[in-house]
Every structure is written in structure tokens, then in C-alpha cells.
């Protein structure tokens, strides 16, 4: 069977190598070339992997890349990735196609404030189907919080940021394993891989996703038992950190001119633009008041079934939800924006307008910053909830306050703030008056558990 990229049809023209130099990253590839196309072996050189070297050099900036993706304290970044192939994760696998089962699980089974979901799709997927079609297929998942990473400029930073990768037999999954990141394969066909290749060995040994089983227990088990795989780390490059120097030496030798004296350097990976999740799907929220001023909050985006868990349930709805009819059942209605956005008016106006327009809503929340929001209760209290910028989504604080007030508690009891738990992470949230009137409870009305 022809070896992709190393066979005569790729490398020869009339029996002669088409390239002066064939750059490879590992001696294993030279042996594979010797078997597949011996005529091209004299052109082969080892130069390492500049793509992998850039990731190795950028490792110290992992936390910056995570913050750029809006990953909060206590969250895990789950990175979905697919190569381009009918049998890939994003391919048409027929009866074996797991994507239709996986996409709903990502947002419906993984609690929104404990997980960040992003996807890296091969550029040929975007080119073959078109950006409009890709975004249409993934629209529901995006409204639930999935972010599509730029396939050319942002995928390496996202890969460095990931806590776990759900992937296939493509290079991004292999790079993830080489970096030591846990990988769960959702598509793992061996038919198109050389049986003795490092990639085939990786596919045989990597853990498999069961698309019919609950997703979160599989991720927990993977993270609890993960041991870095030696194969990808060994075979990705035989010269880590040396690609720039080796490649420049090769290029200048081909040109026949002296190499510059200055060091050969690779462009560092840039810091991506800030790209937090935007969840406009309805959120089903489970809350438990744990103590005098402690509330646990677990939010699920657009779940297919009623989430199971302790505590009370309510619905939180983004004002820009796709179905405006859902606003009529929202216990909490929220949105994100600048406090001086002239289109919406100041937060105190927007919150009053929302409560007037939606009589079933108990609390309106305008998220004005990464760590805070302004809320208005049905009783008229205007409050500011604030935590540090790496704490949870401030809309979760609004749901916590709603649950606390629903028990008939007095706002004066929150003078010392509110502790909001998302999973195993606690966030201290200050509660201060944002408008005129005493900090007291007054008729927090609204349908509970709608």
C-alpha cells in the first residue's frame, strides 16, 4: 500500500526526485522512505519538527493561553479535534459515526462552570465544506459554549491549554500525546495506517471513547489513570529544539551561500485574542444552599434530559437566546455587555426593563466584567456581585443569589459576601448595593423550578 507523502507518486517525476531536499523529523521516517521509495533516500535530511519546537518553547505561557480562551479557575479545557478523512472524528463514519452522539454530550453532560469546550478542525475540513456549513452543523454546540479555534493561528495554543483531548488518528491528537496530554480517541480506524508505523501504534494503544456511555465518567477515569505514552514523545522529533538551526543550515546549503552568524530562531506562538465562551442556550441550574452564605451551583447548557443531582432546579436564559419564547420561563435572565453600551442603557435600566417585560423572571443579571455583574431582584434591590476575574462566570453568581433569596433570606445577611461553589472550587463573591435603597430582602417573587 502506498505510504502517504513518501511513495514514488509523491516524490518522483520520471524516476527522478522532484525535490532537492526531503526534510524528515525522525530516522524512523528514513527507514520507511527506504522501503517505499529508495530513489529519494539520497535527498532525505533530518531536521526535527519546527511546529513541535514552537509548542515546546511556548509551554511556559500555558496559563496565558488558557486565560485567552476564557478558562476559569477550577475548569478543565476539553479540546475536540479532527483530521480530514471520511473516517475521522468529523467524517462520515456511517453507522460508526460518533459525532452526532458526542456533540450533545459535550455541553449537556459536562457542567458549564467546570468545563471549557473548544474544537480544532483540520483546515481542509473548513475548505472542503465551507465555514458557513461548519458553523451551521455546530451551531447548537456553539450556543451551548463550544468555541471553534482558528485552524491556522490558534490550534497550537489551544493544544497547549488542553487538559484532555477528544480526537482521532490525526496529527493534532498525536501532538497532544507527545506533549503528555491525555487523549481519548473517538475515531480510531487502522485500515489506512501502515501497521508498523508510530501512528498505528498510538491508535492501537490510546484509550477509546464509548459514545453510548456517559461522557464525564470516561473523562474522569482517563485523567485518573493517565500515563504519558512514550511512542509519540519519541517519534515526533529526533531533535527537539533544533529545527530552526537545522532547517536554516539546509536552506543555505541548497542556496550555496554562507549561513548568517546570528542564531536561527522560530517565531514564538502569539498570544491569541480573548475568546471566552458565549452560552446563549438555556441553562438548567441545580443549586444547593450549603450554609448561611454558601451556595453550590451546577449549570448545564441545553441538556436533553433533566439533570440529576441534589438541590433545587431553575432555568437561566441569555436574553439573546435563539428562541425568545424561552425568556418567559426564565427564573434568571442575563446578558453580557459593557456598562456604558448606549444600545442597552446602564445596567440599572436594563435590569428594570427585563423584569418589567418578563413578569415570571425573579432576577435579572447584567454581566459587566469578567468577575462581576449587576443584578436586580423582583423586589427591586439593585446589587453588584463581584469576584476576581479568574473566578466563575458571574452569571453563575446570579443563579446562586437567586437560590439564596428563594429561601426567604434577608439581603442584610450577605454583608460579608457569598461563597459560590462550582464543582470543588469555591469563589468568594462580594454583594454590595448598586443603587438607592436599603440592603434588605423584599419580595423575591417568581416561579421556582419553571
PDB file of C-alpha atoms in Angstrom, residues 225-405:
ATOM      1  CA  UNK A 225      -5.284   6.666  35.229  1.00  0.00           C
ATOM      2  CA  UNK A 226      -3.347   8.643  32.613  1.00  0.00           C
ATOM      3  CA  UNK A 227       0.253   7.729  31.958  1.00  0.00           C
ATOM      4  CA  UNK A 228       2.064   9.644  29.178  1.00  0.00           C
ATOM      5  CA  UNK A 229       2.685   7.486  26.123  1.00  0.00           C
ATOM      6  CA  UNK A 230       6.352   7.050  25.222  1.00  0.00           C
ATOM      7  CA  UNK A 231       5.853   6.476  21.495  1.00  0.00           C
ATOM      8  CA  UNK A 232       4.562   9.915  20.396  1.00  0.00           C
ATOM      9  CA  UNK A 233       7.112  11.751  22.549  1.00  0.00           C
ATOM     10  CA  UNK A 234       9.917   9.690  20.979  1.00  0.00           C
ATOM     11  CA  UNK A 235       8.849   9.687  17.335  1.00  0.00           C
ATOM     12  CA  UNK A 236       7.523  13.235  16.877  1.00  0.00           C
ATOM     13  CA  UNK A 237      11.065  14.568  16.569  1.00  0.00           C
ATOM     14  CA  UNK A 238      14.584  13.217  16.989  1.00  0.00           C
ATOM     15  CA  UNK A 239      15.971  16.718  17.533  1.00  0.00           C
ATOM     16  CA  UNK A 240      13.730  18.684  19.918  1.00  0.00           C
ATOM     17  CA  UNK A 241      14.521  22.368  19.950  1.00  0.00           C
ATOM     18  CA  UNK A 242      16.915  22.121  16.991  1.00  0.00           C
ATOM     19  CA  UNK A 243      14.608  22.506  13.977  1.00  0.00           C
ATOM     20  CA  UNK A 244      15.324  26.187  13.341  1.00  0.00           C
ATOM     21  CA  UNK A 245      19.089  25.744  13.254  1.00  0.00           C
ATOM     22  CA  UNK A 246      18.957  22.585  11.159  1.00  0.00           C
ATOM     23  CA  UNK A 247      16.472  23.946   8.637  1.00  0.00           C
ATOM     24  CA  UNK A 248      18.393  27.192   8.114  1.00  0.00           C
ATOM     25  CA  UNK A 249      21.615  25.270   7.579  1.00  0.00           C
ATOM     26  CA  UNK A 250      19.876  23.119   4.967  1.00  0.00           C
ATOM     27  CA  UNK A 251      18.352  26.121   3.179  1.00  0.00           C
ATOM     28  CA  UNK A 252      21.662  27.983   2.929  1.00  0.00           C
ATOM     29  CA  UNK A 253      23.470  24.848   1.767  1.00  0.00           C
ATOM     30  CA  UNK A 254      20.914  24.489  -1.034  1.00  0.00           C
ATOM     31  CA  UNK A 255      21.362  28.141  -1.999  1.00  0.00           C
ATOM     32  CA  UNK A 256      25.131  27.777  -1.818  1.00  0.00           C
ATOM     33  CA  UNK A 257      25.734  30.895   0.284  1.00  0.00           C
ATOM     34  CA  UNK A 258      27.190  31.314   3.805  1.00  0.00           C
ATOM     35  CA  UNK A 259      24.813  30.950   6.735  1.00  0.00           C
ATOM     36  CA  UNK A 260      24.328  34.064   8.918  1.00  0.00           C
ATOM     37  CA  UNK A 261      26.180  34.163  12.213  1.00  0.00           C
ATOM     38  CA  UNK A 262      23.108  35.143  14.248  1.00  0.00           C
ATOM     39  CA  UNK A 263      21.119  32.341  15.919  1.00  0.00           C
ATOM     40  CA  UNK A 264      18.367  30.687  13.903  1.00  0.00           C
ATOM     41  CA  UNK A 265      15.047  31.326  15.618  1.00  0.00           C
ATOM     42  CA  UNK A 266      11.407  30.340  15.177  1.00  0.00           C
ATOM     43  CA  UNK A 267       8.599  32.859  15.562  1.00  0.00           C
ATOM     44  CA  UNK A 268       7.076  32.424  19.029  1.00  0.00           C
ATOM     45  CA  UNK A 269       3.442  31.432  19.245  1.00  0.00           C
ATOM     46  CA  UNK A 270       1.426  34.653  19.599  1.00  0.00           C
ATOM     47  CA  UNK A 271      -0.999  35.262  22.431  1.00  0.00           C
ATOM     48  CA  UNK A 272      -4.478  34.753  20.942  1.00  0.00           C
ATOM     49  CA  UNK A 273      -7.266  37.269  21.286  1.00  0.00           C
ATOM     50  CA  UNK A 274      -9.529  36.912  24.303  1.00  0.00           C
ATOM     51  CA  UNK A 275     -12.235  34.432  23.312  1.00  0.00           C
ATOM     52  CA  UNK A 276     -14.468  33.440  26.255  1.00  0.00           C
ATOM     53  CA  UNK A 277     -17.434  31.104  25.784  1.00  0.00           C
ATOM     54  CA  UNK A 278     -20.769  32.593  24.790  1.00  0.00           C
ATOM     55  CA  UNK A 279     -23.620  30.427  26.014  1.00  0.00           C
ATOM     56  CA  UNK A 280     -26.962  31.558  24.652  1.00  0.00           C
ATOM     57  CA  UNK A 281     -28.652  28.171  25.052  1.00  0.00           C
ATOM     58  CA  UNK A 282     -30.945  27.878  28.070  1.00  0.00           C
ATOM     59  CA  UNK A 283     -29.131  26.739  31.190  1.00  0.00           C
ATOM     60  CA  UNK A 284     -30.680  24.292  33.613  1.00  0.00           C
ATOM     61  CA  UNK A 285     -29.247  25.146  37.009  1.00  0.00           C
ATOM     62  CA  UNK A 286     -29.035  22.923  40.089  1.00  0.00           C
ATOM     63  CA  UNK A 287     -28.412  24.777  43.356  1.00  0.00           C
ATOM     64  CA  UNK A 288     -27.955  23.797  46.983  1.00  0.00           C
ATOM     65  CA  UNK A 289     -27.701  26.249  49.872  1.00  0.00           C
ATOM     66  CA  UNK A 290     -24.919  24.660  51.919  1.00  0.00           C
ATOM     67  CA  UNK A 291     -24.653  27.081  54.805  1.00  0.00           C
ATOM     68  CA  UNK A 292     -25.522  30.551  55.961  1.00  0.00           C
ATOM     69  CA  UNK A 293     -23.844  32.161  52.968  1.00  0.00           C
ATOM     70  CA  UNK A 294     -22.697  29.236  50.797  1.00  0.00           C
ATOM     71  CA  UNK A 295     -24.405  28.032  47.628  1.00  0.00           C
ATOM     72  CA  UNK A 296     -23.335  25.337  45.164  1.00  0.00           C
ATOM     73  CA  UNK A 297     -24.211  25.933  41.516  1.00  0.00           C
ATOM     74  CA  UNK A 298     -24.124  23.376  38.706  1.00  0.00           C
ATOM     75  CA  UNK A 299     -25.227  24.640  35.289  1.00  0.00           C
ATOM     76  CA  UNK A 300     -25.896  22.543  32.185  1.00  0.00           C
ATOM     77  CA  UNK A 301     -26.280  24.085  28.740  1.00  0.00           C
ATOM     78  CA  UNK A 302     -29.285  22.869  26.784  1.00  0.00           C
ATOM     79  CA  UNK A 303     -29.490  19.405  28.367  1.00  0.00           C
ATOM     80  CA  UNK A 304     -31.525  16.793  26.508  1.00  0.00           C
ATOM     81  CA  UNK A 305     -32.846  15.426  29.798  1.00  0.00           C
ATOM     82  CA  UNK A 306     -33.445  16.912  33.236  1.00  0.00           C
ATOM     83  CA  UNK A 307     -30.079  16.862  35.055  1.00  0.00           C
ATOM     84  CA  UNK A 308     -29.869  14.621  38.071  1.00  0.00           C
ATOM     85  CA  UNK A 309     -28.426  15.994  41.266  1.00  0.00           C
ATOM     86  CA  UNK A 310     -29.195  17.332  44.724  1.00  0.00           C
ATOM     87  CA  UNK A 311     -30.863  20.651  45.396  1.00  0.00           C
ATOM     88  CA  UNK A 312     -33.370  22.814  43.610  1.00  0.00           C
ATOM     89  CA  UNK A 313     -33.548  23.487  39.880  1.00  0.00           C
ATOM     90  CA  UNK A 314     -34.205  26.677  37.984  1.00  0.00           C
ATOM     91  CA  UNK A 315     -33.709  27.963  34.441  1.00  0.00           C
ATOM     92  CA  UNK A 316     -31.318  30.742  33.447  1.00  0.00           C
ATOM     93  CA  UNK A 317     -31.710  32.217  29.968  1.00  0.00           C
ATOM     94  CA  UNK A 318     -29.477  34.555  27.991  1.00  0.00           C
ATOM     95  CA  UNK A 319     -31.500  37.468  26.614  1.00  0.00           C
ATOM     96  CA  UNK A 320     -30.219  36.650  23.115  1.00  0.00           C
ATOM     97  CA  UNK A 321     -31.352  33.037  23.219  1.00  0.00           C
ATOM     98  CA  UNK A 322     -32.330  31.614  19.833  1.00  0.00           C
ATOM     99  CA  UNK A 323     -35.915  31.003  20.991  1.00  0.00           C
ATOM    100  CA  UNK A 324     -37.287  34.188  22.595  1.00  0.00           C
ATOM    101  CA  UNK A 325     -40.170  32.159  23.973  1.00  0.00           C
ATOM    102  CA  UNK A 326     -37.765  30.648  26.490  1.00  0.00           C
ATOM    103  CA  UNK A 327     -37.494  34.023  28.211  1.00  0.00           C
ATOM    104  CA  UNK A 328     -40.995  33.512  29.573  1.00  0.00           C
ATOM    105  CA  UNK A 329     -39.807  30.540  31.658  1.00  0.00           C
ATOM    106  CA  UNK A 330     -36.514  32.050  32.794  1.00  0.00           C
ATOM    107  CA  UNK A 331     -36.138  32.430  36.552  1.00  0.00           C
ATOM    108  CA  UNK A 332     -32.895  34.310  35.851  1.00  0.00           C
ATOM    109  CA  UNK A 333     -32.373  36.324  32.659  1.00  0.00           C
ATOM    110  CA  UNK A 334     -28.848  37.537  31.948  1.00  0.00           C
ATOM    111  CA  UNK A 335     -26.634  39.045  29.288  1.00  0.00           C
ATOM    112  CA  UNK A 336     -23.048  40.231  28.832  1.00  0.00           C
ATOM    113  CA  UNK A 337     -22.055  43.738  27.829  1.00  0.00           C
ATOM    114  CA  UNK A 338     -20.312  46.972  28.578  1.00  0.00           C
ATOM    115  CA  UNK A 339     -21.867  49.051  31.370  1.00  0.00           C
ATOM    116  CA  UNK A 340     -21.819  52.100  29.095  1.00  0.00           C
ATOM    117  CA  UNK A 341     -23.265  50.452  25.980  1.00  0.00           C
ATOM    118  CA  UNK A 342     -25.714  53.093  24.679  1.00  0.00           C
ATOM    119  CA  UNK A 343     -27.832  50.467  22.942  1.00  0.00           C
ATOM    120  CA  UNK A 344     -28.757  48.773  26.213  1.00  0.00           C
ATOM    121  CA  UNK A 345     -28.583  51.656  28.628  1.00  0.00           C
ATOM    122  CA  UNK A 346     -26.888  51.432  32.028  1.00  0.00           C
ATOM    123  CA  UNK A 347     -27.248  48.107  33.884  1.00  0.00           C
ATOM    124  CA  UNK A 348     -29.813  49.576  36.263  1.00  0.00           C
ATOM    125  CA  UNK A 349     -32.058  50.454  33.303  1.00  0.00           C
ATOM    126  CA  UNK A 350     -31.590  47.154  31.504  1.00  0.00           C
ATOM    127  CA  UNK A 351     -32.349  45.077  34.607  1.00  0.00           C
ATOM    128  CA  UNK A 352     -35.502  47.080  35.335  1.00  0.00           C
ATOM    129  CA  UNK A 353     -36.630  46.739  31.720  1.00  0.00           C
ATOM    130  CA  UNK A 354     -36.140  42.955  31.755  1.00  0.00           C
ATOM    131  CA  UNK A 355     -38.157  42.479  34.947  1.00  0.00           C
ATOM    132  CA  UNK A 356     -40.932  44.658  33.592  1.00  0.00           C
ATOM    133  CA  UNK A 357     -41.053  42.822  30.261  1.00  0.00           C
ATOM    134  CA  UNK A 358     -40.883  39.319  31.775  1.00  0.00           C
ATOM    135  CA  UNK A 359     -43.107  39.111  34.845  1.00  0.00           C
ATOM    136  CA  UNK A 360     -42.128  35.497  35.536  1.00  0.00           C
ATOM    137  CA  UNK A 361     -38.457  36.391  35.932  1.00  0.00           C
ATOM    138  CA  UNK A 362     -37.219  36.632  39.524  1.00  0.00           C
ATOM    139  CA  UNK A 363     -33.802  38.158  38.891  1.00  0.00           C
ATOM    140  CA  UNK A 364     -32.079  39.982  36.014  1.00  0.00           C
ATOM    141  CA  UNK A 365     -28.273  39.994  35.723  1.00  0.00           C
ATOM    142  CA  UNK A 366     -26.103  42.188  33.517  1.00  0.00           C
ATOM    143  CA  UNK A 367     -22.543  40.830  33.393  1.00  0.00           C
ATOM    144  CA  UNK A 368     -20.324  43.889  33.001  1.00  0.00           C
ATOM    145  CA  UNK A 369     -16.878  42.383  33.594  1.00  0.00           C
ATOM    146  CA  UNK A 370     -15.021  39.077  33.768  1.00  0.00           C
ATOM    147  CA  UNK A 371     -15.597  38.922  37.503  1.00  0.00           C
ATOM    148  CA  UNK A 372     -18.796  40.820  38.174  1.00  0.00           C
ATOM    149  CA  UNK A 373     -22.373  41.672  37.324  1.00  0.00           C
ATOM    150  CA  UNK A 374     -25.198  43.974  38.328  1.00  0.00           C
ATOM    151  CA  UNK A 375     -28.436  42.262  39.356  1.00  0.00           C
ATOM    152  CA  UNK A 376     -31.923  43.436  40.178  1.00  0.00           C
ATOM    153  CA  UNK A 377     -34.329  41.331  42.216  1.00  0.00           C
ATOM    154  CA  UNK A 378     -38.065  41.193  41.713  1.00  0.00           C
ATOM    155  CA  UNK A 379     -38.350  43.134  44.960  1.00  0.00           C
ATOM    156  CA  UNK A 380     -36.346  46.000  43.459  1.00  0.00           C
ATOM    157  CA  UNK A 381     -32.965  45.597  45.131  1.00  0.00           C
ATOM    158  CA  UNK A 382     -30.116  46.603  42.805  1.00  0.00           C
ATOM    159  CA  UNK A 383     -26.891  44.813  43.701  1.00  0.00           C
ATOM    160  CA  UNK A 384     -23.370  44.385  42.432  1.00  0.00           C
ATOM    161  CA  UNK A 385     -21.825  40.909  42.620  1.00  0.00           C
ATOM    162  CA  UNK A 386     -18.062  40.810  42.202  1.00  0.00           C
ATOM    163  CA  UNK A 387     -15.199  38.322  42.424  1.00  0.00           C
ATOM    164  CA  UNK A 388     -11.763  38.153  40.848  1.00  0.00           C
ATOM    165  CA  UNK A 389     -11.565  37.782  37.091  1.00  0.00           C
ATOM    166  CA  UNK A 390     -10.430  34.152  37.226  1.00  0.00           C
ATOM    167  CA  UNK A 391     -13.400  33.047  39.286  1.00  0.00           C
ATOM    168  CA  UNK A 392     -16.544  31.604  37.693  1.00  0.00           C
ATOM    169  CA  UNK A 393     -18.868  33.141  35.109  1.00  0.00           C
ATOM    170  CA  UNK A 394     -20.639  35.947  37.012  1.00  0.00           C
ATOM    171  CA  UNK A 395     -23.978  34.678  35.662  1.00  0.00           C
ATOM    172  CA  UNK A 396     -23.440  31.695  37.986  1.00  0.00           C
ATOM    173  CA  UNK A 397     -23.300  34.123  40.938  1.00  0.00           C
ATOM    174  CA  UNK A 398     -26.679  35.495  39.888  1.00  0.00           C
ATOM    175  CA  UNK A 399     -28.124  31.965  39.992  1.00  0.00           C
ATOM    176  CA  UNK A 400     -26.569  31.432  43.431  1.00  0.00           C
ATOM    177  CA  UNK A 401     -28.135  34.653  44.720  1.00  0.00           C
ATOM    178  CA  UNK A 402     -31.482  33.643  43.243  1.00  0.00           C
ATOM    179  CA  UNK A 403     -31.348  30.318  45.091  1.00  0.00           C
ATOM    180  CA  UNK A 404     -30.358  32.026  48.349  1.00  0.00           C
ATOM    181  CA  UNK A 405     -33.145  34.617  48.138  1.00  0.00           C
TER     182      UNK A 405
END
